[in-house]
Amino acid sequence: MCADLLPEVLTRDEWGYPVSRRPDGALDVDRSLREHAERAVDMCPLLALTLVR
Amino acid sequence: MTIAPTLVAPPDTRRLFAAPGPSLAQHRETYGDLPVDVDLPDLVEQAGLLGRGGAAFPSARKLRTVASRGNGVVVGNAAEGEPASDKDRTLLTVAPHLVIDGLVLTARAVGARRAYLTTARPEIARQLRTEVRRRRDRLRIEVVEVEDRFVSGEESALVNALNGRPGVPSDRLTRVWERGVDRRPTLVHNVETLAHVALLARFGADWFRSVGTPEEPGTFLATVGGAVSAPGVFEVPYGASLTGLLNAAGAMPARAVLVGGYHGAWVPGSALDSTRMSRTSLAPHGASVGAGVVAVLGRDRCGLVESAGVAAYLADQVAGQCGPCVNGLPRMSDALSRLADGSRDPRLVDEVQRMRRLVVGRGACAHPDGTARFVASTLRVFADEVAVHLGGGCSAAAAR
């Protein structure tokens, strides 16, 4: 679910956990996506995400 | 800094193991009294001491951070969750007062009035309490037993255990040197690091740096095991040749040697003669000195089979907090085991690699990363053995 809120950065692995969409595994979020990132963190039912400055 | 006038600094690489016995009297006879008026942060920085718990973090940096925050707590870590390591237990049996001296000096330097010594072994805890009681330090030292699990010695896991919580790692967002035991800045040092502190406080930074390498000064304790006739813990300088260490332990001819422990990497037999126990020499193999574990794989064993056993153990030791690790490590281990057991499905190699890439950086601690590193090294160094297995054979069976 959280991955759907930030599809630019995240997808899900086969167990449903969020994982980076990028081949290098990077998780940096562009400032323009910050609100979406915050919502993804709040809504993740697995508490698997944290947003770090 | 005071040095006992009649005392001679250990002249060679027999430093931590120079004492004839573990009693307080023998300790004082060999090393002299606890020094006073020591500027420990400066001394540790000049000595270039690196942590001996596996991460080789510059000790002066942690020391200064906790000292600057005040109201700190010091923890001497002998949890030694690594099954192939015996150095901390041995050090505490042979020179417990060096460790306690280091703890007292460090606590003084950071203004801590409370310190802990942690171990997973009840008999070591008992012995330590006895030795602590024999001393007259003002520092309050509590000896605490922790669970004997692989991750127990990770610094945040240790702090959690001391705070009365489950002894599993925390996310790295708050580091223990900011907020740790009882929410105080906490300095966690491996017990071997503390023992080195006790010596360099007496004999100085120049003495400390007189052996080892400029980048990794001093000696360290190596646990040598596996296909060796005289397994044990050896004190060697950084930069020592790997074959020298293997010979000291009576090693048999080796297919490969695992360096650094279960989160380490394999050095192939062909590279042993040219490899030294130093960061730069081991880095091309994906290995580092770590906590000094050196495990020899004999020619009668199969690298794939032994590695699958290690991977299975590591999968079993997950803390259970993070999905990618809980799910990924057993999958990776199962695929590796099936390869080791004789399955001829080449897709198993892809499965191992896929899982390996999937778990890295996605846990609260370094357990998945370290396991992935070990598995990557296994597939690289034993690539020929993988091919043999996929062809229906096994080099160990052929060797018998």
CSV table of N, CA and C in Angstrom, one decimal, chain B residues 265-266 284-287 353 373 375-384:
chain,number,residue,atom,x,y,z
B,265,ALA,N,34.6,-13.3,4.8
B,265,ALA,CA,34.7,-13.8,3.4
B,265,ALA,C,35.8,-14.8,3.3
B,266,TRP,N,35.8,-15.6,2.3
B,266,TRP,CA,36.8,-16.6,2.0
B,266,TRP,C,38.0,-16.1,1.3
B,284,PRO,N,40.6,-7.0,-1.3
B,284,PRO,CA,40.3,-7.6,-2.6
B,284,PRO,C,39.5,-8.9,-2.5
B,285,HIS,N,39.5,-9.5,-1.3
B,285,HIS,CA,38.7,-10.7,-1.2
B,285,HIS,C,37.3,-10.5,-0.6
B,286,GLY,N,37.0,-9.2,-0.4
B,286,GLY,CA,35.8,-8.8,0.3
B,286,GLY,C,35.8,-9.1,1.8
B,287,ALA,N,37.0,-9.3,2.3
B,287,ALA,CA,37.1,-9.6,3.7
B,287,ALA,C,37.8,-8.5,4.5
B,353,GLN,N,21.5,-15.7,-5.7
B,353,GLN,CA,22.0,-14.3,-6.0
B,353,GLN,C,20.9,-13.3,-5.9
B,373,ARG,N,27.1,-10.8,2.3
B,373,ARG,CA,28.6,-10.7,1.9
B,373,ARG,C,29.2,-12.1,2.0
B,375,VAL,N,27.7,-15.0,1.6
B,375,VAL,CA,27.2,-15.8,0.6
B,375,VAL,C,27.8,-15.4,-0.8
B,376,ALA,N,28.0,-14.1,-1.0
B,376,ALA,CA,28.6,-13.6,-2.2
B,376,ALA,C,30.0,-14.2,-2.4
B,377,SER,N,30.7,-14.2,-1.3
B,377,SER,CA,32.1,-14.7,-1.3
B,377,SER,C,32.1,-16.2,-1.5
B,378,THR,N,31.1,-16.9,-0.9
B,378,THR,CA,31.0,-18.3,-1.1
B,378,THR,C,30.8,-18.7,-2.6
B,379,LEU,N,29.9,-18.0,-3.3
B,379,LEU,CA,29.7,-18.3,-4.7
B,379,LEU,C,30.8,-17.9,-5.6
B,380,ARG,N,31.5,-16.9,-5.2
B,380,ARG,CA,32.7,-16.4,-5.9
B,380,ARG,C,33.9,-17.4,-5.8
B,381,VAL,N,34.2,-17.7,-4.6
B,381,VAL,CA,35.4,-18.5,-4.3
B,381,VAL,C,35.2,-20.0,-4.6
B,382,PHE,N,34.0,-20.5,-4.4
B,382,PHE,CA,33.7,-21.9,-4.7
B,382,PHE,C,32.9,-22.0,-6.0
B,383,ALA,N,33.1,-21.1,-6.9
B,383,ALA,CA,32.3,-21.2,-8.2
B,383,ALA,C,32.6,-22.6,-8.9
B,384,ASP,N,33.9,-23.0,-8.8
B,384,ASP,CA,34.2,-24.3,-9.4
B,384,ASP,C,33.4,-25.4,-8.7
